[in-house]
Amino acid sequence: MDSTPAHPSAAPLPLAVDGYPAAGGVTRRAAGPAESARANRGWWDAAAPAYLAEHGGDLGDADFLWCPEGLREADAHLLGEVAGRRVLEIGCGSAPCSRWLRTAGASPVALDVSGGMLARAAELNRSTGIAVPLLQADAGALPLADASVDLACSAFGGLPFVADATAVLTEVARVLRPGGRLVASVNHPMRWPMPDSPDPADLRVVSSYFDRAPYVETDEAGTTVYVEHHRTIGDWVRAVVGAGFVLGDLIEPEWTPGRTETWGQWSPERGALMPGTLILVCHLPG
């Protein structure tokens, strides 16, 4: 497997003063799989330096952080025994989770749609001396053989950004061996109808929880540059079951005592009042 990622997009998006791609407009409307994948590939290519400068210290170079609440796989053991297992990480970013899995004795494959993120992952492979195979691909079309991995994981990876969650989960089920486990963390659906703010004073409903229209950012020319999809808890359960998985647990991590990190609308103050993350723990029959 080629462990050298493809180059980032040739024409990066214009950046705002904070280093993230500048949004010319924001709307709520339908956005299909191709539009979502194209937009988010370009957005993460452009956003990778700013995102990793802001959060890379918390993510670590070889660590497995499930969520902004601070839950780590070393403590939670949601994947079970990983030593000797082949693991697919979906939406790996700079691949700290896959490098942690490698140190725990697993054989991970780190996949992401963004060449910009994978370029940083390749740099960290070299600097840490913990080399994991890197694969640039869309989660909806995994370039892996049927029944070729034992475990799959996604820590705020591709799932919030795909238009058809059931189709992606069906792809994951295809590459997992019978009895294989999938664990994925996503934005808690209750975050969607509230403002994107860490301040507890902003815990107020400003839109409908049941409005599934994607959040879409456009550039000055009206071209889509970012898409995020909302699903209710029931939607996630139906997607998991519809893809052939058995849902074993739904975890809503509580804020880790003493943790002071703020990520967007995740904060210690807000985390003490409501969940910010939903973790799906499921497996295939057999």
PDB file of C-alpha atoms in Angstrom:
ATOM      1  CA  MET A   1       0.000   0.000   0.000  1.00  0.00           C
ATOM      2  CA  ASP A   2       1.340   3.401  -0.977  1.00  0.00           C
ATOM      3  CA  SER A   3       1.924   5.355   2.235  1.00  0.00           C
ATOM      4  CA  THR A   4       2.593   8.639   0.441  1.00  0.00           C
ATOM      5  CA  PRO A   5      -0.560  10.800   0.340  1.00  0.00           C
ATOM      6  CA  ALA A   6      -1.654  12.710  -2.729  1.00  0.00           C
ATOM      7  CA  HIS A   7      -0.831  16.395  -2.865  1.00  0.00           C
ATOM      8  CA  PRO A   8      -3.295  18.849  -1.317  1.00  0.00           C
ATOM      9  CA  SER A   9      -5.664  20.766  -3.593  1.00  0.00           C
ATOM     10  CA  ALA A  10      -3.793  22.871  -6.179  1.00  0.00           C
ATOM     11  CA  ALA A  11      -5.837  25.998  -5.465  1.00  0.00           C
ATOM     12  CA  PRO A  12      -6.245  26.401  -1.691  1.00  0.00           C
ATOM     13  CA  LEU A  13      -9.166  28.392  -0.363  1.00  0.00           C
ATOM     14  CA  PRO A  14      -8.699  32.006   0.792  1.00  0.00           C
ATOM     15  CA  LEU A  15      -8.065  32.132   4.530  1.00  0.00           C
ATOM     16  CA  ALA A  16      -9.595  34.349   7.210  1.00  0.00           C
ATOM     17  CA  VAL A  17      -7.460  36.078   9.845  1.00  0.00           C
ATOM     18  CA  ASP A  18      -7.706  33.013  12.113  1.00  0.00           C
ATOM     19  CA  GLY A  19      -6.089  30.838   9.435  1.00  0.00           C
ATOM     20  CA  TYR A  20      -9.261  28.901   8.602  1.00  0.00           C
ATOM     21  CA  PRO A  21     -10.984  29.118   5.204  1.00  0.00           C
ATOM     22  CA  ALA A  22     -13.016  32.309   4.861  1.00  0.00           C
ATOM     23  CA  ALA A  23     -16.750  31.823   4.437  1.00  0.00           C
ATOM     24  CA  GLY A  24     -18.495  34.266   2.147  1.00  0.00           C
ATOM     25  CA  GLY A  25     -21.934  32.976   3.103  1.00  0.00           C
ATOM     26  CA  VAL A  26     -23.749  30.439   5.252  1.00  0.00           C
ATOM     27  CA  THR A  27     -26.985  28.650   4.424  1.00  0.00           C
ATOM     28  CA  ARG A  28     -29.006  25.541   5.208  1.00  0.00           C
ATOM     29  CA  ARG A  29     -29.903  23.472   2.151  1.00  0.00           C
ATOM     30  CA  ALA A  30     -29.583  20.031   0.609  1.00  0.00           C
ATOM     31  CA  ALA A  31     -26.067  18.885  -0.300  1.00  0.00           C
ATOM     32  CA  GLY A  32     -25.387  15.499  -1.840  1.00  0.00           C
ATOM     33  CA  PRO A  33     -22.456  13.090  -1.477  1.00  0.00           C
ATOM     34  CA  ALA A  34     -20.309  14.460  -4.323  1.00  0.00           C
ATOM     35  CA  GLU A  35     -20.767  18.107  -3.328  1.00  0.00           C
ATOM     36  CA  SER A  36     -20.094  17.342   0.338  1.00  0.00           C
ATOM     37  CA  ALA A  37     -16.957  15.321  -0.382  1.00  0.00           C
ATOM     38  CA  ARG A  38     -15.532  17.870  -2.820  1.00  0.00           C
ATOM     39  CA  ALA A  39     -16.158  20.809  -0.501  1.00  0.00           C
ATOM     40  CA  ASN A  40     -14.829  19.164   2.624  1.00  0.00           C
ATOM     41  CA  ARG A  41     -11.706  17.859   0.900  1.00  0.00           C
ATOM     42  CA  GLY A  42     -10.785  21.401  -0.110  1.00  0.00           C
ATOM     43  CA  TRP A  43     -11.769  22.887   3.255  1.00  0.00           C
ATOM     44  CA  TRP A  44      -9.646  20.470   5.286  1.00  0.00           C
ATOM     45  CA  ASP A  45      -6.719  20.839   2.894  1.00  0.00           C
ATOM     46  CA  ALA A  46      -6.780  24.587   3.550  1.00  0.00           C
ATOM     47  CA  ALA A  47      -7.666  24.365   7.250  1.00  0.00           C
ATOM     48  CA  ALA A  48      -5.112  21.708   8.220  1.00  0.00           C
ATOM     49  CA  PRO A  49      -2.319  24.086   9.378  1.00  0.00           C
ATOM     50  CA  ALA A  50      -4.641  26.256  11.505  1.00  0.00           C
ATOM     51  CA  TYR A  51      -6.564  23.301  12.927  1.00  0.00           C
ATOM     52  CA  LEU A  52      -3.429  21.425  13.934  1.00  0.00           C
ATOM     53  CA  ALA A  53      -1.805  24.568  15.335  1.00  0.00           C
ATOM     54  CA  GLU A  54      -4.873  25.047  17.514  1.00  0.00           C
ATOM     55  CA  HIS A  55      -5.579  21.451  18.526  1.00  0.00           C
ATOM     56  CA  GLY A  56      -2.465  19.430  17.689  1.00  0.00           C
ATOM     57  CA  GLY A  57      -1.064  19.730  21.204  1.00  0.00           C
ATOM     58  CA  ASP A  58      -4.212  18.195  22.672  1.00  0.00           C
ATOM     59  CA  LEU A  59      -4.488  15.526  19.996  1.00  0.00           C
ATOM     60  CA  GLY A  60      -0.850  14.550  20.433  1.00  0.00           C
ATOM     61  CA  ASP A  61       1.396  12.881  17.901  1.00  0.00           C
ATOM     62  CA  ALA A  62       0.613   9.306  18.988  1.00  0.00           C
ATOM     63  CA  ASP A  63      -2.472   9.414  21.192  1.00  0.00           C
ATOM     64  CA  PHE A  64      -6.100   8.353  20.829  1.00  0.00           C
ATOM     65  CA  LEU A  65      -8.522  11.097  21.887  1.00  0.00           C
ATOM     66  CA  TRP A  66     -12.142  10.211  21.214  1.00  0.00           C
ATOM     67  CA  CYS A  67     -13.678  13.615  21.820  1.00  0.00           C
ATOM     68  CA  PRO A  68     -13.253  17.151  23.200  1.00  0.00           C
ATOM     69  CA  GLU A  69     -14.486  15.909  26.578  1.00  0.00           C
ATOM     70  CA  GLY A  70     -11.108  14.218  26.987  1.00  0.00           C
ATOM     71  CA  LEU A  71     -12.027  10.513  26.759  1.00  0.00           C
ATOM     72  CA  ARG A  72      -9.016   8.524  25.552  1.00  0.00           C
ATOM     73  CA  GLU A  73      -8.900   4.978  24.256  1.00  0.00           C
ATOM     74  CA  ALA A  74      -6.125   4.109  26.706  1.00  0.00           C
ATOM     75  CA  ASP A  75      -8.697   4.580  29.471  1.00  0.00           C
ATOM     76  CA  ALA A  76     -11.968   3.650  27.743  1.00  0.00           C
ATOM     77  CA  HIS A  77     -10.916   0.486  25.814  1.00  0.00           C
ATOM     78  CA  LEU A  78     -13.887   0.892  23.476  1.00  0.00           C
ATOM     79  CA  LEU A  79     -12.125  -1.026  20.703  1.00  0.00           C
ATOM     80  CA  GLY A  80     -11.315  -3.973  22.938  1.00  0.00           C
ATOM     81  CA  GLU A  81      -8.083  -5.854  22.318  1.00  0.00           C
ATOM     82  CA  VAL A  82      -6.193  -4.202  19.467  1.00  0.00           C
ATOM     83  CA  ALA A  83      -2.858  -6.058  19.524  1.00  0.00           C
ATOM     84  CA  GLY A  84      -2.485  -8.136  16.400  1.00  0.00           C
ATOM     85  CA  ARG A  85      -5.614  -6.647  14.810  1.00  0.00           C
ATOM     86  CA  ARG A  86      -5.831  -4.831  11.493  1.00  0.00           C
ATOM     87  CA  VAL A  87      -7.591  -1.526  12.127  1.00  0.00           C
ATOM     88  CA  LEU A  88      -9.038   0.991   9.682  1.00  0.00           C
ATOM     89  CA  GLU A  89      -9.169   4.586  10.937  1.00  0.00           C
ATOM     90  CA  ILE A  90     -11.660   6.715   8.993  1.00  0.00           C
ATOM     91  CA  GLY A  91     -11.034  10.457   8.924  1.00  0.00           C
ATOM     92  CA  CYS A  92      -7.613  10.139  10.528  1.00  0.00           C
ATOM     93  CA  GLY A  93      -6.460  13.761  10.131  1.00  0.00           C
ATOM     94  CA  SER A  94      -2.791  13.845  11.139  1.00  0.00           C
ATOM     95  CA  ALA A  95      -3.201  10.194  12.281  1.00  0.00           C
ATOM     96  CA  PRO A  96      -2.323  10.364  16.011  1.00  0.00           C
ATOM     97  CA  CYS A  97      -4.897   7.645  16.746  1.00  0.00           C
ATOM     98  CA  SER A  98      -3.374   5.278  14.219  1.00  0.00           C
ATOM     99  CA  ARG A  99       0.112   5.874  15.584  1.00  0.00           C
ATOM    100  CA  TRP A 100      -1.204   5.130  19.091  1.00  0.00           C
ATOM    101  CA  LEU A 101      -2.775   1.932  17.756  1.00  0.00           C
ATOM    102  CA  ARG A 102       0.565   0.977  16.228  1.00  0.00           C
ATOM    103  CA  THR A 103       2.314   1.398  19.592  1.00  0.00           C
ATOM    104  CA  ALA A 104      -0.412  -0.803  21.134  1.00  0.00           C
ATOM    105  CA  GLY A 105       0.454  -3.628  18.763  1.00  0.00           C
ATOM    106  CA  ALA A 106      -2.205  -3.108  16.074  1.00  0.00           C
ATOM    107  CA  SER A 107      -1.703  -2.871  12.307  1.00  0.00           C
ATOM    108  CA  PRO A 108      -3.599   0.323  11.439  1.00  0.00           C
ATOM    109  CA  VAL A 109      -4.425   1.894   8.104  1.00  0.00           C
ATOM    110  CA  ALA A 110      -5.099   5.643   8.371  1.00  0.00           C
ATOM    111  CA  LEU A 111      -7.561   7.023   5.814  1.00  0.00           C
ATOM    112  CA  ASP A 112      -8.606  10.610   5.138  1.00  0.00           C
ATOM    113  CA  VAL A 113     -10.134  12.545   2.248  1.00  0.00           C
ATOM    114  CA  SER A 114      -7.746  15.482   2.788  1.00  0.00           C
ATOM    115  CA  GLY A 115      -4.294  15.493   1.241  1.00  0.00           C
ATOM    116  CA  GLY A 116      -3.417  18.455   3.460  1.00  0.00           C
ATOM    117  CA  MET A 117      -4.086  16.473   6.595  1.00  0.00           C
ATOM    118  CA  LEU A 118      -2.263  13.425   5.260  1.00  0.00           C
ATOM    119  CA  ALA A 119       0.781  15.535   4.376  1.00  0.00           C
ATOM    120  CA  ARG A 120       1.057  16.455   8.050  1.00  0.00           C
ATOM    121  CA  ALA A 121       0.462  12.816   8.985  1.00  0.00           C
ATOM    122  CA  ALA A 122       3.399  11.814   6.791  1.00  0.00           C
ATOM    123  CA  GLU A 123       5.593  14.418   8.508  1.00  0.00           C
ATOM    124  CA  LEU A 124       4.628  13.041  11.923  1.00  0.00           C
ATOM    125  CA  ASN A 125       5.274   9.482  10.759  1.00  0.00           C
ATOM    126  CA  ARG A 126       8.842  10.550  10.051  1.00  0.00           C
ATOM    127  CA  SER A 127       9.408  12.710  13.132  1.00  0.00           C
ATOM    128  CA  THR A 128       7.967  10.179  15.604  1.00  0.00           C
ATOM    129  CA  GLY A 129       9.458   7.119  13.958  1.00  0.00           C
ATOM    130  CA  ILE A 130       6.006   5.515  14.151  1.00  0.00           C
ATOM    131  CA  ALA A 131       5.100   4.890  10.534  1.00  0.00           C
ATOM    132  CA  VAL A 132       1.522   3.966   9.654  1.00  0.00           C
ATOM    133  CA  PRO A 133       0.172   3.467   6.116  1.00  0.00           C
ATOM    134  CA  LEU A 134      -1.713   6.549   4.884  1.00  0.00           C
ATOM    135  CA  LEU A 135      -4.518   6.332   2.375  1.00  0.00           C
ATOM    136  CA  GLN A 136      -6.327   9.223   0.683  1.00  0.00           C
ATOM    137  CA  ALA A 137      -9.887   8.197  -0.148  1.00  0.00           C
ATOM    138  CA  ASP A 138     -13.532   9.031   0.397  1.00  0.00           C
ATOM    139  CA  ALA A 139     -15.205   7.091   3.206  1.00  0.00           C
ATOM    140  CA  GLY A 140     -18.038   6.224   0.833  1.00  0.00           C
ATOM    141  CA  ALA A 141     -15.715   4.275  -1.498  1.00  0.00           C
ATOM    142  CA  LEU A 142     -13.128   2.469   0.603  1.00  0.00           C
ATOM    143  CA  PRO A 143     -10.278   1.058  -1.530  1.00  0.00           C
ATOM    144  CA  LEU A 144     -10.019  -2.073   0.610  1.00  0.00           C
ATOM    145  CA  ALA A 145     -11.010  -5.684  -0.007  1.00  0.00           C
ATOM    146  CA  ASP A 146     -14.091  -7.259   1.492  1.00  0.00           C
ATOM    147  CA  ALA A 147     -13.634  -8.614   5.026  1.00  0.00           C
ATOM    148  CA  SER A 148     -10.045  -7.336   5.209  1.00  0.00           C
ATOM    149  CA  VAL A 149      -9.972  -5.524   8.592  1.00  0.00           C
ATOM    150  CA  ASP A 150     -10.797  -6.571  12.143  1.00  0.00           C
ATOM    151  CA  LEU A 151     -11.730  -3.182  13.623  1.00  0.00           C
ATOM    152  CA  ALA A 152     -12.772   0.241  12.347  1.00  0.00           C
ATOM    153  CA  CYS A 153     -12.733   3.519  14.214  1.00  0.00           C
ATOM    154  CA  SER A 154     -13.477   7.170  13.586  1.00  0.00           C
ATOM    155  CA  ALA A 155     -12.825   9.881  16.165  1.00  0.00           C
ATOM    156  CA  PHE A 156     -14.783  12.862  14.825  1.00  0.00           C
ATOM    157  CA  GLY A 157     -13.589  11.718  11.408  1.00  0.00           C
ATOM    158  CA  GLY A 158     -15.635  11.555   8.226  1.00  0.00           C
ATOM    159  CA  LEU A 159     -19.093  10.697   9.526  1.00  0.00           C
ATOM    160  CA  PRO A 160     -20.357  14.214  10.386  1.00  0.00           C
ATOM    161  CA  PHE A 161     -19.426  15.367   6.877  1.00  0.00           C
ATOM    162  CA  VAL A 162     -20.976  12.668   4.676  1.00  0.00           C
ATOM    163  CA  ALA A 163     -24.362  13.053   3.039  1.00  0.00           C
ATOM    164  CA  ASP A 164     -25.356   9.371   3.235  1.00  0.00           C
ATOM    165  CA  ALA A 165     -24.319   7.875   6.551  1.00  0.00           C
ATOM    166  CA  THR A 166     -25.948   4.502   5.851  1.00  0.00           C
ATOM    167  CA  ALA A 167     -24.016   4.142   2.586  1.00  0.00           C
ATOM    168  CA  VAL A 168     -20.717   4.911   4.331  1.00  0.00           C
ATOM    169  CA  LEU A 169     -21.481   2.548   7.199  1.00  0.00           C
ATOM    170  CA  THR A 170     -22.398  -0.135   4.665  1.00  0.00           C
ATOM    171  CA  GLU A 171     -18.957   0.341   3.090  1.00  0.00           C
ATOM    172  CA  VAL A 172     -17.357  -0.039   6.519  1.00  0.00           C
ATOM    173  CA  ALA A 173     -19.388  -3.212   7.085  1.00  0.00           C
ATOM    174  CA  ARG A 174     -18.147  -4.535   3.745  1.00  0.00           C
ATOM    175  CA  VAL A 175     -14.463  -4.261   4.662  1.00  0.00           C
ATOM    176  CA  LEU A 176     -14.918  -5.583   8.218  1.00  0.00           C
ATOM    177  CA  ARG A 177     -14.638  -9.276   8.931  1.00  0.00           C
ATOM    178  CA  PRO A 178     -17.659 -11.054  10.478  1.00  0.00           C
ATOM    179  CA  GLY A 179     -17.836 -10.085  14.148  1.00  0.00           C
ATOM    180  CA  GLY A 180     -15.729  -6.984  13.475  1.00  0.00           C
ATOM    181  CA  ARG A 181     -16.247  -3.887  15.602  1.00  0.00           C
ATOM    182  CA  LEU A 182     -16.839  -0.278  14.626  1.00  0.00           C
ATOM    183  CA  VAL A 183     -16.555   2.576  17.121  1.00  0.00           C
ATOM    184  CA  ALA A 184     -17.192   6.142  15.978  1.00  0.00           C
ATOM    185  CA  SER A 185     -17.555   9.465  17.776  1.00  0.00           C
ATOM    186  CA  VAL A 186     -19.686  12.243  16.274  1.00  0.00           C
ATOM    187  CA  ASN A 187     -21.145  15.566  17.317  1.00  0.00           C
ATOM    188  CA  HIS A 188     -23.927  14.960  19.795  1.00  0.00           C
ATOM    189  CA  PRO A 189     -27.174  15.692  17.915  1.00  0.00           C
ATOM    190  CA  MET A 190     -28.358  18.013  20.686  1.00  0.00           C
ATOM    191  CA  ARG A 191     -25.557  20.432  19.703  1.00  0.00           C
ATOM    192  CA  TRP A 192     -27.210  21.154  16.366  1.00  0.00           C
ATOM    193  CA  PRO A 193     -30.141  23.376  17.441  1.00  0.00           C
ATOM    194  CA  MET A 194     -27.981  25.531  19.754  1.00  0.00           C
ATOM    195  CA  PRO A 195     -25.485  28.320  19.021  1.00  0.00           C
ATOM    196  CA  ASP A 196     -21.889  27.331  18.276  1.00  0.00           C
ATOM    197  CA  SER A 197     -20.564  28.870  21.479  1.00  0.00           C
ATOM    198  CA  PRO A 198     -18.791  27.488  24.580  1.00  0.00           C
ATOM    199  CA  ASP A 199     -20.689  29.921  26.843  1.00  0.00           C
ATOM    200  CA  PRO A 200     -23.390  28.234  28.996  1.00  0.00           C
ATOM    201  CA  ALA A 201     -25.441  31.411  28.610  1.00  0.00           C
ATOM    202  CA  ASP A 202     -25.880  30.408  24.955  1.00  0.00           C
ATOM    203  CA  LEU A 203     -27.619  27.147  25.827  1.00  0.00           C
ATOM    204  CA  ARG A 204     -30.790  28.082  24.036  1.00  0.00           C
ATOM    205  CA  VAL A 205     -32.599  26.488  21.113  1.00  0.00           C
ATOM    206  CA  VAL A 206     -32.299  28.619  17.964  1.00  0.00           C
ATOM    207  CA  SER A 207     -33.285  26.044  15.336  1.00  0.00           C
ATOM    208  CA  SER A 208     -35.183  22.775  15.123  1.00  0.00           C
ATOM    209  CA  TYR A 209     -33.533  19.570  16.276  1.00  0.00           C
ATOM    210  CA  PHE A 210     -35.530  17.846  13.520  1.00  0.00           C
ATOM    211  CA  ASP A 211     -34.265  20.080  10.696  1.00  0.00           C
ATOM    212  CA  ARG A 212     -31.842  17.845   8.780  1.00  0.00           C
ATOM    213  CA  ALA A 213     -30.928  20.486   6.176  1.00  0.00           C
ATOM    214  CA  PRO A 214     -27.106  20.495   6.046  1.00  0.00           C
ATOM    215  CA  TYR A 215     -25.045  23.462   7.199  1.00  0.00           C
ATOM    216  CA  VAL A 216     -23.329  24.842   4.086  1.00  0.00           C
ATOM    217  CA  GLU A 217     -20.632  27.500   3.775  1.00  0.00           C
ATOM    218  CA  THR A 218     -19.927  29.154   0.427  1.00  0.00           C
ATOM    219  CA  ASP A 219     -17.163  31.411  -0.867  1.00  0.00           C
ATOM    220  CA  GLU A 220     -17.629  34.864  -2.363  1.00  0.00           C
ATOM    221  CA  ALA A 221     -18.575  33.323  -5.702  1.00  0.00           C
ATOM    222  CA  GLY A 222     -21.223  31.108  -4.112  1.00  0.00           C
ATOM    223  CA  THR A 223     -19.207  27.893  -4.480  1.00  0.00           C
ATOM    224  CA  THR A 224     -19.714  25.378  -1.693  1.00  0.00           C
ATOM    225  CA  VAL A 225     -16.599  25.152   0.505  1.00  0.00           C
ATOM    226  CA  TYR A 226     -17.824  23.306   3.626  1.00  0.00           C
ATOM    227  CA  VAL A 227     -20.726  20.994   4.444  1.00  0.00           C
ATOM    228  CA  GLU A 228     -21.754  19.407   7.727  1.00  0.00           C
ATOM    229  CA  HIS A 229     -24.708  17.060   8.124  1.00  0.00           C
ATOM    230  CA  HIS A 230     -27.023  16.734  11.110  1.00  0.00           C
ATOM    231  CA  ARG A 231     -28.666  13.518  12.235  1.00  0.00           C
ATOM    232  CA  THR A 232     -30.829  12.876  15.265  1.00  0.00           C
ATOM    233  CA  ILE A 233     -29.961  10.081  17.680  1.00  0.00           C
ATOM    234  CA  GLY A 234     -32.685   7.999  16.042  1.00  0.00           C
ATOM    235  CA  ASP A 235     -31.159   8.677  12.617  1.00  0.00           C
ATOM    236  CA  TRP A 236     -27.798   7.376  13.804  1.00  0.00           C
ATOM    237  CA  VAL A 237     -29.364   4.234  15.264  1.00  0.00           C
ATOM    238  CA  ARG A 238     -31.245   3.553  12.021  1.00  0.00           C
ATOM    239  CA  ALA A 239     -28.099   4.164   9.946  1.00  0.00           C
ATOM    240  CA  VAL A 240     -26.069   1.722  12.039  1.00  0.00           C
ATOM    241  CA  VAL A 241     -28.721  -0.968  11.985  1.00  0.00           C
ATOM    242  CA  GLY A 242     -29.507  -0.335   8.313  1.00  0.00           C
ATOM    243  CA  ALA A 243     -25.868  -1.013   7.446  1.00  0.00           C
ATOM    244  CA  GLY A 244     -26.051  -4.433   9.108  1.00  0.00           C
ATOM    245  CA  PHE A 245     -24.436  -3.629  12.456  1.00  0.00           C
ATOM    246  CA  VAL A 246     -25.591  -4.573  15.912  1.00  0.00           C
ATOM    247  CA  LEU A 247     -25.594  -1.512  18.156  1.00  0.00           C
ATOM    248  CA  GLY A 248     -23.931  -2.436  21.434  1.00  0.00           C
ATOM    249  CA  ASP A 249     -23.775   0.936  23.179  1.00  0.00           C
ATOM    250  CA  LEU A 250     -24.386   4.655  22.851  1.00  0.00           C
ATOM    251  CA  ILE A 251     -21.923   6.606  24.969  1.00  0.00           C
ATOM    252  CA  GLU A 252     -22.307  10.272  25.928  1.00  0.00           C
ATOM    253  CA  PRO A 253     -18.952  11.094  27.564  1.00  0.00           C
ATOM    254  CA  GLU A 254     -18.956  13.382  30.573  1.00  0.00           C
ATOM    255  CA  TRP A 255     -16.373  16.140  30.833  1.00  0.00           C
ATOM    256  CA  THR A 256     -13.070  14.876  32.226  1.00  0.00           C
ATOM    257  CA  PRO A 257     -12.448  16.405  35.686  1.00  0.00           C
ATOM    258  CA  GLY A 258      -9.699  19.018  35.593  1.00  0.00           C
ATOM    259  CA  ARG A 259      -9.695  19.325  31.804  1.00  0.00           C
ATOM    260  CA  THR A 260      -9.578  22.986  30.713  1.00  0.00           C
ATOM    261  CA  GLU A 261      -9.429  22.669  26.914  1.00  0.00           C
ATOM    262  CA  THR A 262     -12.051  24.541  24.854  1.00  0.00           C
ATOM    263  CA  TRP A 263     -12.889  23.309  21.333  1.00  0.00           C
ATOM    264  CA  GLY A 264     -15.412  25.458  19.522  1.00  0.00           C
ATOM    265  CA  GLN A 265     -18.615  25.099  21.530  1.00  0.00           C
ATOM    266  CA  TRP A 266     -17.114  22.418  23.785  1.00  0.00           C
ATOM    267  CA  SER A 267     -15.964  23.820  27.125  1.00  0.00           C
ATOM    268  CA  PRO A 268     -15.731  22.686  30.762  1.00  0.00           C
ATOM    269  CA  GLU A 269     -18.624  24.966  31.731  1.00  0.00           C
ATOM    270  CA  ARG A 270     -20.907  23.779  28.966  1.00  0.00           C
ATOM    271  CA  GLY A 271     -19.738  20.193  29.287  1.00  0.00           C
ATOM    272  CA  ALA A 272     -20.913  20.127  32.888  1.00  0.00           C
ATOM    273  CA  LEU A 273     -24.474  20.796  31.711  1.00  0.00           C
ATOM    274  CA  MET A 274     -25.039  18.806  28.531  1.00  0.00           C
ATOM    275  CA  PRO A 275     -23.403  16.198  26.277  1.00  0.00           C
ATOM    276  CA  GLY A 276     -21.311  17.260  23.329  1.00  0.00           C
ATOM    277  CA  THR A 277     -20.343  13.904  21.851  1.00  0.00           C
ATOM    278  CA  LEU A 278     -22.136  10.697  20.885  1.00  0.00           C
ATOM    279  CA  ILE A 279     -20.053   7.522  20.525  1.00  0.00           C
ATOM    280  CA  LEU A 280     -21.515   4.620  18.549  1.00  0.00           C
ATOM    281  CA  VAL A 281     -20.196   1.204  19.592  1.00  0.00           C
ATOM    282  CA  CYS A 282     -21.317  -1.554  17.243  1.00  0.00           C
ATOM    283  CA  HIS A 283     -20.291  -4.822  15.672  1.00  0.00           C
ATOM    284  CA  LEU A 284     -21.167  -7.116  12.795  1.00  0.00           C
ATOM    285  CA  PRO A 285     -22.911 -10.431  13.483  1.00  0.00           C
ATOM    286  CA  GLY A 286     -20.701 -13.485  13.441  1.00  0.00           C
TER     287      GLY A 286
END
